[in-house]
Amino acid sequence: MDYKDLQVFLSLSSLQHLGKASQQLHMSASTLSRRLARMEEEAGAQLFSRDSSPLQLTAAGELFRQHAEQTLLSWEQLRSAVGTQVSDLSGRLTLYCSVTASYSFLADLLSRFREKYPQVDLRIHTGDAAESIPRVESGEADVVIAARPEQLAAGLTFKAMAASPLLFIAPRAPGAVLPLNQTEIDWAQVPMVLSESGLARTRVNRWFAARNIAPHIYAQVTGNEAIVSMVALGVGVGVVPELVLRNSPMAGRVRVLNVQPELEPFAIGLCAQSQRLQEPLLQALWKTAAI
């Protein structure tokens, strides 16, 4: 069990809600549930009572909470003792990511980076997620936050930070595109709103091809955020990463379809040219992401 597990446990014990904790920690509820189960297995006891809402610590869970707080406090004191002084590292670092990635990862990562490396000039650019990997390949960005491609190009290194399931979403309004109680979906007839390119499009194309279905594509758009908006308007069914849906102002107007088999989730993280990882600025950001 590592320090991150203890931090996860304390967040869950504070919020007493699996969904709220998963949002705060930027991980899916299923991932958080599996992580908790692993902690309970290692601790040899049930830490939360699952029969109540909000979640309640068991007696063993309360002892574990005290242990987690004491351990993390000792760790912080050790870090202070060995020296976490501000670095005099300076220079310019260009980072590219989607708007959703900036909401989900950037604030926490950069707050820690700026605290230790205040003299580094950070240039942040946002745009279509599909442009992330091409930008780091071309050198337009020093580093990107992106979904890991199925085949990572030679010369690139990827550092995973989180996973995000890929979801089918439909309008919440009754009768829009699909009845709310429909279980058998005729996918050949369903109007689809899909991204023009990128990893999500590749995976949904493969999903349809495996079932010998020619999808009815109503619209192709640039950017996952636009897919959620169009689905909310009732024009079709879309496919987006969970992180996009979670951060969308239109999330309350769509519903997630229980589609089996599920699409392979995204691995989200940092990506940079391998040959440049020895550069001090990239090394500093890489180490910050690992904290």
PDB file of C-alpha atoms in Angstrom:
ATOM      1  CA  MET A   1       0.000   0.000   0.000  1.00  0.00           C
ATOM      2  CA  ASP A   2       1.493   3.347  -1.047  1.00  0.00           C
ATOM      3  CA  TYR A   3       0.995   6.983   0.008  1.00  0.00           C
ATOM      4  CA  LYS A   4      -1.434   7.577  -2.861  1.00  0.00           C
ATOM      5  CA  ASP A   5      -3.683   4.807  -1.521  1.00  0.00           C
ATOM      6  CA  LEU A   6      -3.734   6.506   1.873  1.00  0.00           C
ATOM      7  CA  GLN A   7      -4.644   9.842   0.269  1.00  0.00           C
ATOM      8  CA  VAL A   8      -7.442   8.135  -1.677  1.00  0.00           C
ATOM      9  CA  PHE A   9      -8.760   6.546   1.516  1.00  0.00           C
ATOM     10  CA  LEU A  10      -8.778   9.856   3.398  1.00  0.00           C
ATOM     11  CA  SER A  11     -10.661  11.575   0.565  1.00  0.00           C
ATOM     12  CA  LEU A  12     -13.287   8.839   0.590  1.00  0.00           C
ATOM     13  CA  SER A  13     -13.614   8.886   4.392  1.00  0.00           C
ATOM     14  CA  SER A  14     -14.012  12.686   4.311  1.00  0.00           C
ATOM     15  CA  LEU A  15     -16.597  12.857   1.498  1.00  0.00           C
ATOM     16  CA  GLN A  16     -18.384   9.616   2.499  1.00  0.00           C
ATOM     17  CA  HIS A  17     -19.589   9.228  -1.082  1.00  0.00           C
ATOM     18  CA  LEU A  18     -18.043   7.086  -3.827  1.00  0.00           C
ATOM     19  CA  GLY A  19     -19.191   9.316  -6.689  1.00  0.00           C
ATOM     20  CA  LYS A  20     -18.037  12.589  -5.124  1.00  0.00           C
ATOM     21  CA  ALA A  21     -14.674  11.080  -4.182  1.00  0.00           C
ATOM     22  CA  SER A  22     -14.149   9.723  -7.701  1.00  0.00           C
ATOM     23  CA  GLN A  23     -14.742  13.210  -9.147  1.00  0.00           C
ATOM     24  CA  GLN A  24     -12.334  14.826  -6.691  1.00  0.00           C
ATOM     25  CA  LEU A  25      -9.674  12.204  -7.402  1.00  0.00           C
ATOM     26  CA  HIS A  26     -10.201  12.205 -11.192  1.00  0.00           C
ATOM     27  CA  MET A  27     -10.866   8.476 -11.428  1.00  0.00           C
ATOM     28  CA  SER A  28     -13.944   6.446 -12.284  1.00  0.00           C
ATOM     29  CA  ALA A  29     -16.177   5.134  -9.502  1.00  0.00           C
ATOM     30  CA  SER A  30     -15.402   1.558 -10.575  1.00  0.00           C
ATOM     31  CA  THR A  31     -11.646   2.211 -10.345  1.00  0.00           C
ATOM     32  CA  LEU A  32     -12.071   3.765  -6.900  1.00  0.00           C
ATOM     33  CA  SER A  33     -14.200   0.822  -5.760  1.00  0.00           C
ATOM     34  CA  ARG A  34     -11.528  -1.652  -6.909  1.00  0.00           C
ATOM     35  CA  ARG A  35      -8.834   0.375  -5.182  1.00  0.00           C
ATOM     36  CA  LEU A  36     -10.800   0.344  -1.922  1.00  0.00           C
ATOM     37  CA  ALA A  37     -11.332  -3.411  -2.207  1.00  0.00           C
ATOM     38  CA  ARG A  38      -7.577  -3.883  -2.632  1.00  0.00           C
ATOM     39  CA  MET A  39      -6.877  -1.737   0.448  1.00  0.00           C
ATOM     40  CA  GLU A  40      -9.363  -3.767   2.497  1.00  0.00           C
ATOM     41  CA  GLU A  41      -7.728  -6.972   1.318  1.00  0.00           C
ATOM     42  CA  GLU A  42      -4.289  -5.705   2.340  1.00  0.00           C
ATOM     43  CA  ALA A  43      -5.615  -4.390   5.665  1.00  0.00           C
ATOM     44  CA  GLY A  44      -7.417  -7.669   6.333  1.00  0.00           C
ATOM     45  CA  ALA A  45     -10.683  -5.986   7.323  1.00  0.00           C
ATOM     46  CA  GLN A  46     -13.691  -4.163   5.907  1.00  0.00           C
ATOM     47  CA  LEU A  47     -13.055  -0.416   6.189  1.00  0.00           C
ATOM     48  CA  PHE A  48     -16.457   0.980   5.164  1.00  0.00           C
ATOM     49  CA  SER A  49     -19.982  -0.184   5.788  1.00  0.00           C
ATOM     50  CA  ARG A  50     -21.674  -0.514   2.367  1.00  0.00           C
ATOM     51  CA  ASP A  51     -25.180  -0.704   3.905  1.00  0.00           C
ATOM     52  CA  SER A  52     -25.509   2.992   4.691  1.00  0.00           C
ATOM     53  CA  SER A  53     -25.578   6.251   2.802  1.00  0.00           C
ATOM     54  CA  PRO A  54     -23.446   8.242   3.304  1.00  0.00           C
ATOM     55  CA  LEU A  55     -20.667   5.677   3.683  1.00  0.00           C
ATOM     56  CA  GLN A  56     -19.670   4.999   7.283  1.00  0.00           C
ATOM     57  CA  LEU A  57     -16.293   3.880   8.580  1.00  0.00           C
ATOM     58  CA  THR A  58     -16.232   0.566  10.405  1.00  0.00           C
ATOM     59  CA  ALA A  59     -14.271   0.264  13.649  1.00  0.00           C
ATOM     60  CA  ALA A  60     -11.348  -1.076  11.633  1.00  0.00           C
ATOM     61  CA  GLY A  61     -11.825   1.764   9.158  1.00  0.00           C
ATOM     62  CA  GLU A  62     -11.526   4.362  11.930  1.00  0.00           C
ATOM     63  CA  LEU A  63      -8.242   2.819  13.072  1.00  0.00           C
ATOM     64  CA  PHE A  64      -7.057   2.791   9.479  1.00  0.00           C
ATOM     65  CA  ARG A  65      -8.012   6.463   9.087  1.00  0.00           C
ATOM     66  CA  GLN A  66      -5.867   7.393  12.089  1.00  0.00           C
ATOM     67  CA  HIS A  67      -2.993   5.350  10.661  1.00  0.00           C
ATOM     68  CA  ALA A  68      -3.354   7.056   7.252  1.00  0.00           C
ATOM     69  CA  GLU A  69      -3.330  10.549   8.771  1.00  0.00           C
ATOM     70  CA  GLN A  70      -0.305   9.816  10.950  1.00  0.00           C
ATOM     71  CA  THR A  71       1.613   8.189   8.092  1.00  0.00           C
ATOM     72  CA  LEU A  72       0.987  11.040   5.653  1.00  0.00           C
ATOM     73  CA  LEU A  73       1.853  13.629   8.300  1.00  0.00           C
ATOM     74  CA  SER A  74       5.153  11.840   8.964  1.00  0.00           C
ATOM     75  CA  TRP A  75       5.821  11.728   5.223  1.00  0.00           C
ATOM     76  CA  GLU A  76       5.243  15.462   4.833  1.00  0.00           C
ATOM     77  CA  GLN A  77       7.500  16.170   7.799  1.00  0.00           C
ATOM     78  CA  LEU A  78      10.207  13.997   6.248  1.00  0.00           C
ATOM     79  CA  ARG A  79       9.916  15.799   2.910  1.00  0.00           C
ATOM     80  CA  SER A  80      10.256  19.139   4.689  1.00  0.00           C
ATOM     81  CA  ALA A  81      13.236  17.910   6.667  1.00  0.00           C
ATOM     82  CA  VAL A  82      15.202  16.691   3.648  1.00  0.00           C
ATOM     83  CA  GLY A  83      14.433  19.911   1.838  1.00  0.00           C
ATOM     84  CA  THR A  84      11.673  20.877  -0.574  1.00  0.00           C
ATOM     85  CA  GLN A  85      13.224  24.258  -1.243  1.00  0.00           C
ATOM     86  CA  VAL A  86      12.155  26.296  -4.257  1.00  0.00           C
ATOM     87  CA  SER A  87      14.234  25.454  -7.315  1.00  0.00           C
ATOM     88  CA  ASP A  88      16.046  28.118  -9.311  1.00  0.00           C
ATOM     89  CA  LEU A  89      15.315  26.199 -12.530  1.00  0.00           C
ATOM     90  CA  SER A  90      14.213  28.596 -15.261  1.00  0.00           C
ATOM     91  CA  GLY A  91      13.258  28.540 -18.928  1.00  0.00           C
ATOM     92  CA  ARG A  92      10.153  28.066 -21.066  1.00  0.00           C
ATOM     93  CA  LEU A  93       7.938  24.989 -21.349  1.00  0.00           C
ATOM     94  CA  THR A  94       5.037  24.687 -23.811  1.00  0.00           C
ATOM     95  CA  LEU A  95       2.199  22.317 -22.898  1.00  0.00           C
ATOM     96  CA  TYR A  96      -0.813  21.420 -25.047  1.00  0.00           C
ATOM     97  CA  CYS A  97      -4.031  19.720 -23.943  1.00  0.00           C
ATOM     98  CA  SER A  98      -7.771  19.660 -24.525  1.00  0.00           C
ATOM     99  CA  VAL A  99     -10.091  21.939 -22.553  1.00  0.00           C
ATOM    100  CA  THR A 100     -11.374  18.906 -20.633  1.00  0.00           C
ATOM    101  CA  ALA A 101      -7.834  17.847 -19.704  1.00  0.00           C
ATOM    102  CA  SER A 102      -7.163  21.369 -18.450  1.00  0.00           C
ATOM    103  CA  TYR A 103     -10.148  21.050 -16.074  1.00  0.00           C
ATOM    104  CA  SER A 104      -9.319  17.534 -14.924  1.00  0.00           C
ATOM    105  CA  PHE A 105      -5.541  17.444 -14.606  1.00  0.00           C
ATOM    106  CA  LEU A 106      -3.870  20.755 -15.320  1.00  0.00           C
ATOM    107  CA  ALA A 107      -4.852  22.746 -12.229  1.00  0.00           C
ATOM    108  CA  ASP A 108      -3.475  20.208  -9.751  1.00  0.00           C
ATOM    109  CA  LEU A 109      -0.358  19.410 -11.775  1.00  0.00           C
ATOM    110  CA  LEU A 110       0.582  23.013 -12.447  1.00  0.00           C
ATOM    111  CA  SER A 111      -0.107  24.224  -8.912  1.00  0.00           C
ATOM    112  CA  ARG A 112       2.459  21.708  -7.632  1.00  0.00           C
ATOM    113  CA  PHE A 113       4.875  22.513 -10.458  1.00  0.00           C
ATOM    114  CA  ARG A 114       4.630  26.285  -9.961  1.00  0.00           C
ATOM    115  CA  GLU A 115       5.152  25.915  -6.219  1.00  0.00           C
ATOM    116  CA  LYS A 116       8.544  24.320  -6.736  1.00  0.00           C
ATOM    117  CA  TYR A 117       9.587  25.902 -10.058  1.00  0.00           C
ATOM    118  CA  PRO A 118       8.202  29.460  -9.984  1.00  0.00           C
ATOM    119  CA  GLN A 119      10.765  30.778 -12.457  1.00  0.00           C
ATOM    120  CA  VAL A 120       9.715  28.455 -15.288  1.00  0.00           C
ATOM    121  CA  ASP A 121       7.670  30.239 -17.966  1.00  0.00           C
ATOM    122  CA  LEU A 122       4.733  27.953 -18.769  1.00  0.00           C
ATOM    123  CA  ARG A 123       2.938  28.382 -22.091  1.00  0.00           C
ATOM    124  CA  ILE A 124      -0.402  26.536 -22.117  1.00  0.00           C
ATOM    125  CA  HIS A 125      -2.343  25.923 -25.336  1.00  0.00           C
ATOM    126  CA  THR A 126      -5.727  24.172 -25.516  1.00  0.00           C
ATOM    127  CA  GLY A 127      -7.627  22.691 -28.431  1.00  0.00           C
ATOM    128  CA  ASP A 128      -8.884  19.480 -29.999  1.00  0.00           C
ATOM    129  CA  ALA A 129      -7.687  16.374 -28.146  1.00  0.00           C
ATOM    130  CA  ALA A 130      -6.928  14.674 -31.477  1.00  0.00           C
ATOM    131  CA  GLU A 131      -4.214  17.273 -32.105  1.00  0.00           C
ATOM    132  CA  SER A 132      -2.249  16.470 -28.924  1.00  0.00           C
ATOM    133  CA  ILE A 133       0.049  13.714 -30.168  1.00  0.00           C
ATOM    134  CA  PRO A 134       0.752  15.371 -33.561  1.00  0.00           C
ATOM    135  CA  ARG A 135       1.761  18.552 -31.723  1.00  0.00           C
ATOM    136  CA  VAL A 136       4.374  16.845 -29.583  1.00  0.00           C
ATOM    137  CA  GLU A 137       5.646  14.856 -32.583  1.00  0.00           C
ATOM    138  CA  SER A 138       6.115  18.029 -34.618  1.00  0.00           C
ATOM    139  CA  GLY A 139       7.738  19.907 -31.743  1.00  0.00           C
ATOM    140  CA  GLU A 140       4.972  22.529 -31.548  1.00  0.00           C
ATOM    141  CA  ALA A 141       4.558  21.484 -27.906  1.00  0.00           C
ATOM    142  CA  ASP A 142       7.243  20.296 -25.518  1.00  0.00           C
ATOM    143  CA  VAL A 143       4.762  18.057 -23.715  1.00  0.00           C
ATOM    144  CA  VAL A 144       1.065  17.230 -24.022  1.00  0.00           C
ATOM    145  CA  ILE A 145      -1.671  15.769 -21.852  1.00  0.00           C
ATOM    146  CA  ALA A 146      -3.347  13.189 -24.072  1.00  0.00           C
ATOM    147  CA  ALA A 147      -4.969   9.792 -24.391  1.00  0.00           C
ATOM    148  CA  ARG A 148      -2.375   7.130 -25.122  1.00  0.00           C
ATOM    149  CA  PRO A 149      -2.593   6.022 -28.770  1.00  0.00           C
ATOM    150  CA  GLU A 150      -3.035   2.334 -29.483  1.00  0.00           C
ATOM    151  CA  GLN A 151       0.361   2.391 -31.180  1.00  0.00           C
ATOM    152  CA  LEU A 152       2.678   4.920 -29.583  1.00  0.00           C
ATOM    153  CA  ALA A 153       5.024   6.291 -32.225  1.00  0.00           C
ATOM    154  CA  ALA A 154       8.698   5.450 -31.945  1.00  0.00           C
ATOM    155  CA  GLY A 155      10.509   8.242 -30.212  1.00  0.00           C
ATOM    156  CA  LEU A 156       7.651   9.127 -27.850  1.00  0.00           C
ATOM    157  CA  THR A 157       7.314   8.296 -24.140  1.00  0.00           C
ATOM    158  CA  PHE A 158       3.966   8.219 -22.339  1.00  0.00           C
ATOM    159  CA  LYS A 159       3.362   8.539 -18.592  1.00  0.00           C
ATOM    160  CA  ALA A 160      -0.136   7.436 -17.510  1.00  0.00           C
ATOM    161  CA  MET A 161      -1.919   9.546 -14.866  1.00  0.00           C
ATOM    162  CA  ALA A 162      -5.525   8.257 -14.994  1.00  0.00           C
ATOM    163  CA  ALA A 163      -8.003   6.098 -16.917  1.00  0.00           C
ATOM    164  CA  SER A 164     -11.274   7.247 -18.469  1.00  0.00           C
ATOM    165  CA  PRO A 165     -13.968   4.850 -19.760  1.00  0.00           C
ATOM    166  CA  LEU A 166     -15.368   5.504 -23.234  1.00  0.00           C
ATOM    167  CA  LEU A 167     -19.171   5.865 -23.034  1.00  0.00           C
ATOM    168  CA  PHE A 168     -22.170   5.715 -25.349  1.00  0.00           C
ATOM    169  CA  ILE A 169     -24.491   8.606 -24.459  1.00  0.00           C
ATOM    170  CA  ALA A 170     -28.058   9.379 -25.531  1.00  0.00           C
ATOM    171  CA  PRO A 171     -30.481  12.275 -24.915  1.00  0.00           C
ATOM    172  CA  ARG A 172     -32.249  12.109 -21.561  1.00  0.00           C
ATOM    173  CA  ALA A 173     -35.551  13.420 -22.953  1.00  0.00           C
ATOM    174  CA  PRO A 174     -38.168  10.622 -23.349  1.00  0.00           C
ATOM    175  CA  GLY A 175     -38.612   9.514 -26.950  1.00  0.00           C
ATOM    176  CA  ALA A 176     -35.571  11.386 -28.218  1.00  0.00           C
ATOM    177  CA  VAL A 177     -33.596   9.060 -30.499  1.00  0.00           C
ATOM    178  CA  LEU A 178     -34.147   6.040 -28.213  1.00  0.00           C
ATOM    179  CA  PRO A 179     -36.995   5.171 -25.792  1.00  0.00           C
ATOM    180  CA  LEU A 180     -35.780   5.241 -22.188  1.00  0.00           C
ATOM    181  CA  ASN A 181     -36.765   1.615 -21.587  1.00  0.00           C
ATOM    182  CA  GLN A 182     -35.314   0.184 -24.801  1.00  0.00           C
ATOM    183  CA  THR A 183     -32.951  -2.728 -24.240  1.00  0.00           C
ATOM    184  CA  GLU A 184     -32.417  -4.045 -27.783  1.00  0.00           C
ATOM    185  CA  ILE A 185     -30.979  -1.290 -29.958  1.00  0.00           C
ATOM    186  CA  ASP A 186     -30.958  -1.462 -33.751  1.00  0.00           C
ATOM    187  CA  TRP A 187     -27.604   0.238 -34.134  1.00  0.00           C
ATOM    188  CA  ALA A 188     -27.843   0.421 -37.919  1.00  0.00           C
ATOM    189  CA  GLN A 189     -30.788   2.822 -37.536  1.00  0.00           C
ATOM    190  CA  VAL A 190     -29.468   4.975 -34.685  1.00  0.00           C
ATOM    191  CA  PRO A 191     -28.177   8.404 -35.761  1.00  0.00           C
ATOM    192  CA  MET A 192     -24.621   8.724 -34.441  1.00  0.00           C
ATOM    193  CA  VAL A 193     -22.673  11.862 -33.511  1.00  0.00           C
ATOM    194  CA  LEU A 194     -18.979  11.002 -33.653  1.00  0.00           C
ATOM    195  CA  SER A 195     -15.610  12.699 -33.628  1.00  0.00           C
ATOM    196  CA  GLU A 196     -14.066  13.222 -37.050  1.00  0.00           C
ATOM    197  CA  SER A 197     -10.858  11.451 -36.102  1.00  0.00           C
ATOM    198  CA  GLY A 198      -8.782  10.330 -33.162  1.00  0.00           C
ATOM    199  CA  LEU A 199      -8.704   7.417 -30.741  1.00  0.00           C
ATOM    200  CA  ALA A 200     -12.414   7.474 -29.833  1.00  0.00           C
ATOM    201  CA  ARG A 201     -13.395   7.325 -33.515  1.00  0.00           C
ATOM    202  CA  THR A 202     -10.996   4.442 -34.140  1.00  0.00           C
ATOM    203  CA  ARG A 203     -12.438   2.413 -31.274  1.00  0.00           C
ATOM    204  CA  VAL A 204     -16.082   3.019 -32.102  1.00  0.00           C
ATOM    205  CA  ASN A 205     -15.421   2.187 -35.783  1.00  0.00           C
ATOM    206  CA  ARG A 206     -13.878  -1.101 -34.669  1.00  0.00           C
ATOM    207  CA  TRP A 207     -16.865  -1.778 -32.376  1.00  0.00           C
ATOM    208  CA  PHE A 208     -19.302  -1.422 -35.278  1.00  0.00           C
ATOM    209  CA  ALA A 209     -17.090  -3.389 -37.680  1.00  0.00           C
ATOM    210  CA  ALA A 210     -16.888  -6.317 -35.248  1.00  0.00           C
ATOM    211  CA  ARG A 211     -20.709  -6.539 -35.455  1.00  0.00           C
ATOM    212  CA  ASN A 212     -20.890  -6.051 -39.224  1.00  0.00           C
ATOM    213  CA  ILE A 213     -22.885  -2.864 -38.713  1.00  0.00           C
ATOM    214  CA  ALA A 214     -22.687   0.138 -41.021  1.00  0.00           C
ATOM    215  CA  PRO A 215     -23.442   3.013 -38.613  1.00  0.00           C
ATOM    216  CA  HIS A 216     -25.827   5.798 -39.546  1.00  0.00           C
ATOM    217  CA  ILE A 217     -23.577   8.822 -38.980  1.00  0.00           C
ATOM    218  CA  TYR A 218     -25.648  11.970 -38.487  1.00  0.00           C
ATOM    219  CA  ALA A 219     -22.739  14.295 -37.706  1.00  0.00           C
ATOM    220  CA  GLN A 220     -18.961  14.310 -37.385  1.00  0.00           C
ATOM    221  CA  VAL A 221     -17.483  16.991 -35.162  1.00  0.00           C
ATOM    222  CA  THR A 222     -14.145  18.265 -33.917  1.00  0.00           C
ATOM    223  CA  GLY A 223     -13.860  18.035 -30.135  1.00  0.00           C
ATOM    224  CA  ASN A 224     -15.611  15.717 -27.696  1.00  0.00           C
ATOM    225  CA  GLU A 225     -17.323  18.599 -25.884  1.00  0.00           C
ATOM    226  CA  ALA A 226     -19.384  19.337 -28.996  1.00  0.00           C
ATOM    227  CA  ILE A 227     -20.592  15.721 -29.106  1.00  0.00           C
ATOM    228  CA  VAL A 228     -22.173  16.057 -25.650  1.00  0.00           C
ATOM    229  CA  SER A 229     -23.916  19.278 -26.694  1.00  0.00           C
ATOM    230  CA  MET A 230     -25.350  17.766 -29.880  1.00  0.00           C
ATOM    231  CA  VAL A 231     -26.559  14.649 -28.073  1.00  0.00           C
ATOM    232  CA  ALA A 232     -28.204  16.848 -25.423  1.00  0.00           C
ATOM    233  CA  LEU A 233     -30.103  18.576 -28.228  1.00  0.00           C
ATOM    234  CA  GLY A 234     -31.573  15.202 -29.213  1.00  0.00           C
ATOM    235  CA  VAL A 235     -29.977  14.676 -32.616  1.00  0.00           C
ATOM    236  CA  GLY A 236     -28.359  11.324 -31.953  1.00  0.00           C
ATOM    237  CA  VAL A 237     -26.217   9.016 -29.830  1.00  0.00           C
ATOM    238  CA  GLY A 238     -22.580   9.916 -29.186  1.00  0.00           C
ATOM    239  CA  VAL A 239     -19.410   8.327 -27.859  1.00  0.00           C
ATOM    240  CA  VAL A 240     -17.239  10.353 -25.454  1.00  0.00           C
ATOM    241  CA  PRO A 241     -14.702   9.754 -22.664  1.00  0.00           C
ATOM    242  CA  GLU A 242     -16.159   9.825 -19.151  1.00  0.00           C
ATOM    243  CA  LEU A 243     -13.909  12.771 -18.232  1.00  0.00           C
ATOM    244  CA  VAL A 244     -15.526  14.867 -20.969  1.00  0.00           C
ATOM    245  CA  LEU A 245     -19.036  14.011 -19.805  1.00  0.00           C
ATOM    246  CA  ARG A 246     -18.183  14.668 -16.152  1.00  0.00           C
ATOM    247  CA  ASN A 247     -16.983  18.191 -16.926  1.00  0.00           C
ATOM    248  CA  SER A 248     -19.685  19.093 -19.435  1.00  0.00           C
ATOM    249  CA  PRO A 249     -22.383  21.652 -18.461  1.00  0.00           C
ATOM    250  CA  MET A 250     -24.767  19.513 -20.556  1.00  0.00           C
ATOM    251  CA  ALA A 251     -24.163  16.314 -18.566  1.00  0.00           C
ATOM    252  CA  GLY A 252     -27.591  16.497 -16.895  1.00  0.00           C
ATOM    253  CA  ARG A 253     -29.332  16.383 -20.277  1.00  0.00           C
ATOM    254  CA  VAL A 254     -27.840  13.084 -21.441  1.00  0.00           C
ATOM    255  CA  ARG A 255     -27.796   9.528 -20.127  1.00  0.00           C
ATOM    256  CA  VAL A 256     -25.186   6.789 -20.343  1.00  0.00           C
ATOM    257  CA  LEU A 257     -26.227   3.676 -22.259  1.00  0.00           C
ATOM    258  CA  ASN A 258     -25.330   0.262 -20.878  1.00  0.00           C
ATOM    259  CA  VAL A 259     -23.631  -1.083 -23.981  1.00  0.00           C
ATOM    260  CA  GLN A 260     -21.866  -4.451 -23.988  1.00  0.00           C
ATOM    261  CA  PRO A 261     -19.111  -5.158 -24.639  1.00  0.00           C
ATOM    262  CA  GLU A 262     -17.747  -1.879 -23.347  1.00  0.00           C
ATOM    263  CA  LEU A 263     -15.298   0.131 -25.387  1.00  0.00           C
ATOM    264  CA  GLU A 264     -11.700   0.047 -24.203  1.00  0.00           C
ATOM    265  CA  PRO A 265     -11.048   2.935 -21.773  1.00  0.00           C
ATOM    266  CA  PHE A 266      -8.607   5.746 -22.432  1.00  0.00           C
ATOM    267  CA  ALA A 267      -5.297   5.996 -20.572  1.00  0.00           C
ATOM    268  CA  ILE A 268      -4.685   9.711 -19.958  1.00  0.00           C
ATOM    269  CA  GLY A 269      -1.251  11.083 -19.217  1.00  0.00           C
ATOM    270  CA  LEU A 270       1.810  13.076 -20.273  1.00  0.00           C
ATOM    271  CA  CYS A 271       3.543  12.478 -23.605  1.00  0.00           C
ATOM    272  CA  ALA A 272       6.852  13.884 -24.809  1.00  0.00           C
ATOM    273  CA  GLN A 273       9.670  13.064 -27.189  1.00  0.00           C
ATOM    274  CA  SER A 274      11.856  10.412 -25.555  1.00  0.00           C
ATOM    275  CA  GLN A 275      15.118  12.080 -26.552  1.00  0.00           C
ATOM    276  CA  ARG A 276      14.124  15.233 -24.704  1.00  0.00           C
ATOM    277  CA  LEU A 277      13.239  13.669 -21.351  1.00  0.00           C
ATOM    278  CA  GLN A 278      16.726  14.372 -20.028  1.00  0.00           C
ATOM    279  CA  GLU A 279      16.120  18.107 -20.419  1.00  0.00           C
ATOM    280  CA  PRO A 280      15.812  19.684 -16.938  1.00  0.00           C
ATOM    281  CA  LEU A 281      12.400  21.299 -17.550  1.00  0.00           C
ATOM    282  CA  LEU A 282      10.767  18.118 -18.840  1.00  0.00           C
ATOM    283  CA  GLN A 283      12.404  16.083 -16.085  1.00  0.00           C
ATOM    284  CA  ALA A 284      10.947  18.465 -13.512  1.00  0.00           C
ATOM    285  CA  LEU A 285       7.423  18.207 -14.931  1.00  0.00           C
ATOM    286  CA  TRP A 286       7.699  14.410 -15.224  1.00  0.00           C
ATOM    287  CA  LYS A 287       8.742  14.106 -11.584  1.00  0.00           C
ATOM    288  CA  THR A 288       5.970  16.466 -10.469  1.00  0.00           C
ATOM    289  CA  ALA A 289       3.365  14.287 -12.198  1.00  0.00           C
ATOM    290  CA  ALA A 290       4.651  11.273 -10.252  1.00  0.00           C
ATOM    291  CA  ILE A 291       4.075  12.858  -6.815  1.00  0.00           C
TER     292      ILE A 291
END
